[in-house]
Amino acid sequence: MQIKKQLFFILKSLAHSMRLKLLMLRESNRLTVGKLADPCKVRNNVASKYLRLMMRCGFFSFGKKGKKTFYQISEPPIFFMLECIKSRFV
């Protein structure tokens, strides 16, 4: 039962266009919240909320350099899933 709940939570977190866009932006490099929010046309606090949700799913990790926080994909297999989504729908 726990696995089903976890899977539901993960799939639900991907079922939003902005969260998918954040993941797709993150394919190539580490970015700050501001650099992720701008292309998505959302405020920093909204992007930050989405990033926290996806961090709980294990998709993102973060690192700090000085006062800046950089987000990066922490699960490389997510790239395969993103490619499947892109090839089908984008």
CSV table of C-alpha atoms in Angstrom, one decimal:
chain,number,residue,atom,x,y,z
A,1,MET,CA,0.0,0.0,0.0
A,2,GLN,CA,2.8,2.4,0.8
A,3,ILE,CA,4.3,1.9,-2.6
A,4,LYS,CA,1.0,2.8,-4.3
A,5,LYS,CA,0.8,6.0,-2.2
A,6,GLN,CA,4.3,7.0,-3.1
A,7,LEU,CA,3.8,6.3,-6.8
A,8,PHE,CA,0.5,8.3,-6.7
A,9,PHE,CA,2.4,11.2,-5.1
A,10,ILE,CA,5.2,11.1,-7.7
A,11,LEU,CA,2.8,10.9,-10.7
A,12,LYS,CA,0.6,13.7,-9.3
A,13,SER,CA,3.6,15.9,-8.9
A,14,LEU,CA,4.3,15.5,-12.6
A,15,ALA,CA,0.7,16.2,-13.6
A,16,HIS,CA,1.2,20.0,-13.8
A,17,SER,CA,2.5,21.8,-16.9
A,18,MET,CA,4.8,24.2,-14.9
A,19,ARG,CA,6.4,21.4,-12.9
A,20,LEU,CA,7.1,19.5,-16.1
A,21,LYS,CA,8.5,22.6,-17.6
A,22,LEU,CA,10.8,23.1,-14.6
A,23,LEU,CA,12.0,19.5,-15.0
A,24,MET,CA,12.7,20.1,-18.7
A,25,LEU,CA,14.6,23.3,-18.0
A,26,ARG,CA,16.7,21.5,-15.5
A,27,GLU,CA,18.0,18.9,-18.0
A,28,SER,CA,21.2,20.7,-18.9
A,29,ASN,CA,22.5,22.8,-15.9
A,30,ARG,CA,22.1,23.8,-12.3
A,31,LEU,CA,19.9,26.9,-12.0
A,32,THR,CA,18.6,29.2,-9.2
A,33,VAL,CA,14.9,29.6,-8.5
A,34,GLY,CA,14.9,32.9,-10.3
A,35,LYS,CA,16.5,31.4,-13.5
A,36,LEU,CA,13.9,28.7,-13.4
A,37,ALA,CA,11.0,31.0,-12.7
A,38,ASP,CA,11.6,33.5,-15.5
A,39,PRO,CA,11.2,31.1,-18.5
A,40,CYS,CA,8.1,29.6,-16.9
A,41,LYS,CA,6.6,33.1,-16.3
A,42,VAL,CA,5.9,32.5,-12.7
A,43,ARG,CA,7.0,34.3,-9.6
A,44,ASN,CA,10.0,33.0,-7.6
A,45,ASN,CA,7.8,31.9,-4.7
A,46,VAL,CA,5.7,29.8,-7.0
A,47,ALA,CA,8.7,28.1,-8.6
A,48,SER,CA,10.2,27.5,-5.2
A,49,LYS,CA,7.0,25.8,-4.0
A,50,TYR,CA,7.0,23.5,-7.1
A,51,LEU,CA,10.7,22.7,-6.5
A,52,ARG,CA,10.1,21.8,-2.9
A,53,LEU,CA,7.3,19.4,-3.9
A,54,MET,CA,9.5,17.8,-6.5
A,55,MET,CA,12.4,17.6,-4.0
A,56,ARG,CA,10.1,15.5,-1.8
A,57,CYS,CA,9.6,13.2,-4.7
A,58,GLY,CA,13.3,12.9,-5.1
A,59,PHE,CA,13.6,14.5,-8.5
A,60,PHE,CA,15.6,17.5,-7.4
A,61,SER,CA,18.5,18.2,-5.0
A,62,PHE,CA,20.1,21.5,-4.2
A,63,GLY,CA,23.4,22.9,-3.4
A,64,LYS,CA,24.5,26.3,-2.1
A,65,LYS,CA,27.3,28.5,-3.3
A,66,GLY,CA,27.5,31.5,-1.0
A,67,LYS,CA,24.0,32.9,-0.7
A,68,LYS,CA,22.7,31.3,-3.9
A,69,THR,CA,20.9,28.0,-4.0
A,70,PHE,CA,21.2,25.9,-7.1
A,71,TYR,CA,18.8,23.1,-8.1
A,72,GLN,CA,19.7,20.1,-10.1
A,73,ILE,CA,18.1,16.8,-11.1
A,74,SER,CA,19.0,14.1,-8.5
A,75,GLU,CA,17.5,11.1,-10.4
A,76,PRO,CA,19.2,10.7,-13.8
A,77,PRO,CA,16.5,8.2,-14.9
A,78,ILE,CA,14.1,11.1,-15.0
A,79,PHE,CA,15.8,12.2,-18.2
A,80,PHE,CA,14.6,9.0,-19.9
A,81,MET,CA,11.0,9.7,-18.8
A,82,LEU,CA,11.3,13.3,-20.0
A,83,GLU,CA,12.5,12.2,-23.4
A,84,CYS,CA,9.5,9.8,-23.7
A,85,ILE,CA,7.2,12.7,-22.8
A,86,LYS,CA,8.8,15.1,-25.2
A,87,SER,CA,8.8,12.6,-28.1
A,88,ARG,CA,5.1,12.0,-27.6
A,89,PHE,CA,3.7,15.4,-26.7
A,90,VAL,CA,6.1,18.2,-27.4
